[in-house]
């Protein structure tokens, strides 16, 4: 699919034509990664962050947030819960928190790998190669780092510079692949300043870099951030050029991503479930996605990991989330995945 065709699909409004896109994405999904929906237990291990990402509700300057960092035993116990629920992997995610040291994370990874069969995905932001290598050596399998936008000017506007670090997420992703990680990335749909051309280029980038995992969700404005406040108006493009942060556009991106990266693991994201609590998860799964990430963070911390307001599944316990996901997966005639559910190479 070339850039012009991607753009045509992104602009498409005709329902019968769109049915064709949904069907193509769903049959590609079935043929290449099958009917299994893989479950990744999400553990939000810390909401401390040193960065100032303009969209993120837990960025360093967000006021009024109670910060937490789970301790070793709490994290091990959440991972144990994921294993007991039958999940093949856990994702440990956090703000960019220097308190999550090389040694702390290495020991955690070693302990979880030594006592469970879980695959481990880390999502701890931009980190030094030395740390990334140590975590790989300790047994980490995968790393998620969304590049957020492939447009360098927009990237720079929404990610203020951080002293002492050149932020190049594509470069970090490539280095991590060389280290042996499966690499995951993604973008938000409708971030202020995102044009249709930029979004089409993002989709091309997923293919160019042959990403193993690709997460796409709508941008959800957080009032704690620049992009969720009055200053956001300076970022938005005129209504013709600005991509909306709506469900339809997000689903188009999920479907197009499946077509350009047919073997990738693609989650139906929490952000999609947040804008459509009734059926967002199912729509994602029937239009290209094959992964869901039930939250196994203890409830008392989960409410504090507020990257955007109204996040789905925030008050449920791990068990309630698990049952709900199981029902949703069964309702669309799919089956729960078994085992770690790594990247397929057909
Ligand atoms: N610190 C880690 C994890 C960030 S949270 C990192 O930087 O990789 C995971 C993802 O949530 C981000 O990559 C971003 O794409 C998404 N996110 C953050 N704020 C959001 C918002 N306001 N609306 C929608 N998604 C958001």
XYZ file of C-alpha atoms and ligand atoms in Angstrom:
372
model
C 0.000 0.000 0.000
C 1.525 3.305 -1.015
C 1.204 6.639 0.771
C -1.586 7.863 -1.532
C -3.707 4.772 -0.884
C -3.160 5.050 2.871
C -4.273 8.689 2.696
C -7.355 7.746 0.679
C -8.374 5.236 3.318
C -7.770 7.722 6.117
C -10.123 10.174 4.382
C -12.717 7.545 3.384
C -16.242 8.243 4.653
C -18.301 5.811 2.596
C -19.633 3.033 4.870
C -19.687 0.190 2.322
C -16.105 1.035 1.275
C -15.063 1.066 4.922
C -16.665 -2.357 5.398
C -14.185 -3.527 2.780
C -11.276 -2.136 4.829
C -12.534 -3.787 8.035
C -12.941 -7.107 6.234
C -9.520 -6.979 4.658
C -7.888 -6.172 8.007
C -9.818 -8.899 9.825
C -9.045 -11.584 7.276
C -5.368 -10.599 7.209
C -5.349 -10.836 10.998
C -6.956 -14.292 10.897
C -4.610 -15.587 8.189
C -1.383 -14.241 9.712
C -1.774 -14.315 13.502
C -4.890 -16.461 13.967
C -7.872 -16.264 16.291
C -5.943 -16.193 19.548
C -6.125 -12.978 21.552
C -2.987 -12.678 23.655
C -3.288 -11.226 27.121
C -0.526 -9.053 28.522
C -0.834 -8.178 32.207
C -0.071 -4.479 32.578
C 1.761 -3.406 35.744
C 2.121 0.365 36.096
C 5.141 0.249 38.375
C 5.784 3.982 38.920
C 4.263 7.330 37.997
C 7.384 9.369 38.735
C 8.673 11.061 35.593
C 11.470 13.468 34.710
C 10.152 14.357 31.238
C 7.738 17.086 30.183
C 5.796 15.403 27.367
C 3.077 17.905 26.492
C 0.289 15.330 26.279
C 0.968 13.138 29.285
C -0.898 13.646 32.566
C 1.950 12.264 34.706
C 4.710 14.409 33.186
C 7.213 15.972 35.579
C 5.404 19.293 35.969
C 1.865 17.903 36.394
C 0.673 19.396 39.658
C -1.489 17.701 42.249
C -0.438 14.147 41.506
C 0.465 11.753 44.280
C 3.570 9.976 43.065
C 4.208 6.290 43.784
C 6.762 3.652 42.971
C 5.759 0.042 43.635
C 8.244 -1.896 45.720
C 9.829 -5.162 44.703
C 7.387 -7.408 46.544
C 4.364 -5.566 45.175
C 5.631 -5.917 41.604
C 6.510 -9.595 42.022
C 3.096 -10.233 43.484
C 1.313 -8.450 40.587
C 3.348 -10.535 38.121
C 2.386 -13.664 40.086
C -1.268 -12.654 39.752
C -0.839 -12.334 35.957
C 0.759 -15.796 35.834
C -2.064 -17.308 37.922
C -4.651 -15.757 35.616
C -2.926 -17.608 32.764
C -1.349 -14.621 30.985
C 1.670 -15.302 28.818
C 3.405 -12.033 29.542
C 3.542 -8.923 31.674
C 4.283 -5.352 30.665
C 6.035 -3.241 33.274
C 5.336 0.369 32.410
C 6.246 3.636 34.144
C 7.055 7.274 33.706
C 10.695 7.944 32.948
C 11.814 7.335 36.501
C 15.525 7.286 37.387
C 14.454 5.699 40.690
C 13.884 2.539 38.648
C 17.577 1.846 38.571
C 19.532 -0.547 36.404
C 19.994 -2.887 39.374
C 16.422 -2.669 40.690
C 14.881 -3.529 37.317
C 17.504 -6.223 36.531
C 16.793 -7.998 39.813
C 13.056 -7.798 39.255
C 13.315 -9.232 35.767
C 15.599 -12.029 36.962
C 13.248 -12.922 39.800
C 10.110 -13.006 37.610
C 11.848 -14.988 34.853
C 13.223 -17.416 37.446
C 9.863 -18.136 39.041
C 7.301 -17.930 36.199
C 7.025 -18.674 32.481
C 6.060 -15.085 31.721
C 7.574 -13.148 28.855
C 8.585 -9.703 30.095
C 8.008 -6.443 28.276
C 9.476 -3.221 29.617
C 8.108 0.239 28.852
C 10.206 2.602 30.923
C 10.864 5.407 28.431
C 14.151 6.553 26.930
C 16.941 4.818 28.773
C 20.691 4.372 28.364
C 22.055 1.466 26.353
C 23.868 0.213 29.428
C 20.566 -0.153 31.277
C 18.777 -1.656 28.290
C 21.569 -4.196 27.840
C 21.565 -5.137 31.519
C 17.799 -5.696 31.452
C 18.076 -7.798 28.312
C 20.812 -9.876 29.950
C 18.576 -10.308 33.010
C 15.923 -11.870 30.748
C 13.677 -9.080 29.463
C 12.126 -10.077 26.131
C 10.458 -6.993 24.686
C 10.448 -3.200 24.952
C 7.684 -0.735 24.134
C 8.536 2.821 23.171
C 6.023 4.685 21.049
C 7.662 7.109 18.643
C 4.435 9.171 19.018
C 4.912 10.936 15.663
C 7.322 10.452 12.779
C 7.299 14.194 12.046
C 10.475 15.649 13.588
C 9.060 19.174 14.032
C 5.897 17.971 15.777
C 7.966 15.532 17.844
C 10.157 18.393 19.065
C 7.157 20.602 19.899
C 5.469 18.004 22.083
C 8.660 16.662 23.683
C 10.619 19.536 25.206
C 14.366 18.892 25.176
C 15.824 17.112 28.178
C 19.285 18.238 29.274
C 21.992 15.724 28.470
C 19.904 13.538 26.188
C 19.272 13.590 22.459
C 15.787 12.194 22.041
C 15.798 9.844 19.065
C 13.252 7.131 19.652
C 13.746 5.474 16.255
C 17.443 5.112 17.042
C 16.704 3.614 20.463
C 14.217 1.185 18.904
C 16.809 0.030 16.381
C 19.485 -0.365 19.038
C 17.092 -2.408 21.158
C 16.335 -4.672 18.222
C 20.092 -5.229 17.807
C 20.279 -6.109 21.504
C 17.723 -8.859 20.886
C 14.535 -7.242 22.122
C 11.250 -7.556 20.275
C 10.386 -3.922 19.737
C 7.065 -2.205 20.078
C 5.966 1.267 19.200
C 2.916 3.316 18.304
C 1.289 6.700 18.033
C -1.644 8.666 19.336
C -4.329 9.561 16.811
C -5.391 13.207 16.756
C -2.516 14.718 18.697
C -2.763 18.524 18.225
C -0.649 19.439 15.200
C -0.964 16.007 13.529
C -1.887 16.238 9.846
C -3.237 13.415 7.676
C 0.086 13.252 5.839
C 1.971 12.841 9.109
C -0.339 10.034 10.180
C 0.121 8.269 6.830
C 3.873 8.623 7.302
C 3.568 7.099 10.799
C 1.884 4.041 9.265
C 4.654 3.821 6.650
C 7.209 3.978 9.453
C 5.640 0.964 11.205
C 6.298 -0.983 8.036
C 9.713 0.501 7.277
C 11.025 -0.449 10.715
C 9.145 -3.779 10.671
C 7.885 -3.201 14.207
C 6.992 -6.314 16.194
C 4.262 -4.645 18.284
C 2.226 -1.575 17.411
C -0.160 0.206 19.783
C -2.479 2.922 18.514
C -5.017 4.882 20.541
C -6.810 8.213 20.359
C -5.192 11.256 21.972
C -7.187 12.067 25.118
C -6.592 15.584 26.433
C -5.481 15.781 30.052
C -6.284 19.061 31.812
C -2.974 18.700 33.672
C -1.062 19.254 30.427
C -0.319 21.945 27.868
C -2.126 20.000 25.130
C -5.218 19.659 27.310
C -5.337 23.323 28.320
C -5.933 26.730 26.708
C -2.465 26.820 25.134
C -3.403 23.786 23.014
C -5.080 26.090 20.487
C -1.595 27.139 19.350
C -0.872 23.534 18.365
C -4.031 22.604 16.442
C -4.041 22.810 12.646
C -7.064 24.104 10.737
C -9.949 21.650 10.696
C -9.222 20.373 7.168
C -5.659 19.406 8.023
C -5.950 18.386 11.685
C -6.549 14.667 12.344
C -9.483 14.209 14.774
C -8.961 12.131 17.926
C -12.012 10.005 17.247
C -12.834 6.319 17.268
C -13.358 5.923 13.529
C -9.959 7.381 12.637
C -8.275 5.241 15.307
C -9.938 2.101 13.938
C -8.816 3.002 10.422
C -5.231 3.273 11.687
C -5.508 -0.108 13.454
C -6.837 -1.721 10.255
C -4.209 -0.104 7.998
C -1.483 -1.104 10.455
C -2.576 -4.741 10.209
C -2.422 -4.514 6.407
C 1.094 -3.045 6.312
C 2.469 -5.126 9.225
C 0.496 -8.368 8.888
C 2.502 -10.351 11.463
C 2.716 -7.697 14.159
C 1.119 -8.017 17.574
C -1.414 -5.195 17.704
C -3.306 -4.383 20.916
C -6.831 -3.089 21.134
C -5.819 -0.276 23.467
C -7.165 1.063 26.748
C -7.508 4.507 25.142
C -9.857 3.010 22.537
C -11.863 1.376 25.344
C -11.939 4.749 27.104
C -13.626 6.615 24.236
C -15.990 3.689 23.610
C -16.408 1.708 26.836
C -19.225 -0.416 25.410
C -17.480 -1.802 22.352
C -14.094 -0.147 21.687
C -12.136 -3.281 22.655
C -14.228 -5.530 20.398
C -14.105 -3.132 17.458
C -10.310 -2.978 17.711
C -10.100 -6.776 17.836
C -12.379 -7.255 14.825
C -10.594 -4.631 12.718
C -7.005 -5.782 12.997
C -5.950 -6.155 16.642
C -4.972 -9.452 18.325
C -3.815 -8.420 21.810
C -5.378 -6.914 24.945
C -3.614 -5.666 28.025
C -5.658 -6.291 31.179
C -4.461 -4.168 34.067
C -2.982 -6.065 37.028
C -1.708 -2.991 38.884
C -3.047 -2.853 42.463
C -6.139 -0.595 42.387
C -4.690 1.927 44.848
C -1.858 2.711 42.385
C -3.836 2.328 39.191
C -5.915 5.436 39.911
C -2.686 7.444 40.240
C -1.290 6.384 36.856
C -3.481 8.976 35.218
C -1.902 9.679 31.830
C -5.326 10.938 30.712
C -8.627 11.332 32.579
C -11.380 8.735 32.661
C -9.057 5.842 31.808
C -11.018 2.620 31.304
C -10.806 -0.196 33.863
C -9.354 2.045 36.540
C -11.365 0.831 39.532
C -11.625 -2.867 38.717
C -9.502 -5.498 40.380
C -7.272 -7.728 38.256
C -9.798 -10.532 38.511
C -12.720 -8.365 37.389
C -10.659 -7.063 34.420
C -9.735 -10.608 33.555
C -13.337 -11.863 33.543
C -14.481 -8.872 31.514
C -11.776 -9.380 28.870
C -12.592 -13.089 28.682
C -16.268 -12.326 28.027
C -15.464 -9.707 25.404
C -13.097 -12.046 23.560
C -15.642 -14.899 23.636
C -18.446 -12.591 22.435
C -16.668 -12.067 19.113
C -15.904 -15.761 18.647
C -12.214 -15.547 19.449
C -10.111 -17.566 21.887
C -7.696 -16.599 24.643
C -4.070 -17.015 23.626
C -1.780 -19.455 25.399
C 1.927 -19.014 26.004
C 4.060 -15.917 25.532
C 2.556 -14.950 22.155
C 5.726 -13.544 20.610
C 6.159 -12.055 17.165
C 5.310 -14.542 14.436
C 7.444 -14.907 11.342
C 5.455 -16.736 8.711
N 7.126 6.707 29.967
C 6.825 5.647 29.037
C 5.360 5.219 29.088
C 4.401 6.320 28.715
S 2.676 5.957 28.856
C 7.214 6.113 27.641
O 7.411 7.304 27.458
O 7.330 5.280 26.751
C 2.385 5.015 27.397
C 1.757 5.746 26.233
O 0.561 6.386 26.602
C 2.578 6.860 25.632
O 3.579 6.361 24.809
C 1.534 7.681 24.883
O 1.450 7.318 23.512
C 0.231 7.325 25.601
N -0.350 8.552 26.186
C 0.241 9.417 27.024
N -0.567 10.468 27.251
C -1.691 10.255 26.537
C -2.892 10.992 26.335
N -3.102 12.162 26.922
N -3.834 10.456 25.511
C -3.640 9.271 24.920
N -2.532 8.531 25.065
C -1.561 9.021 25.863
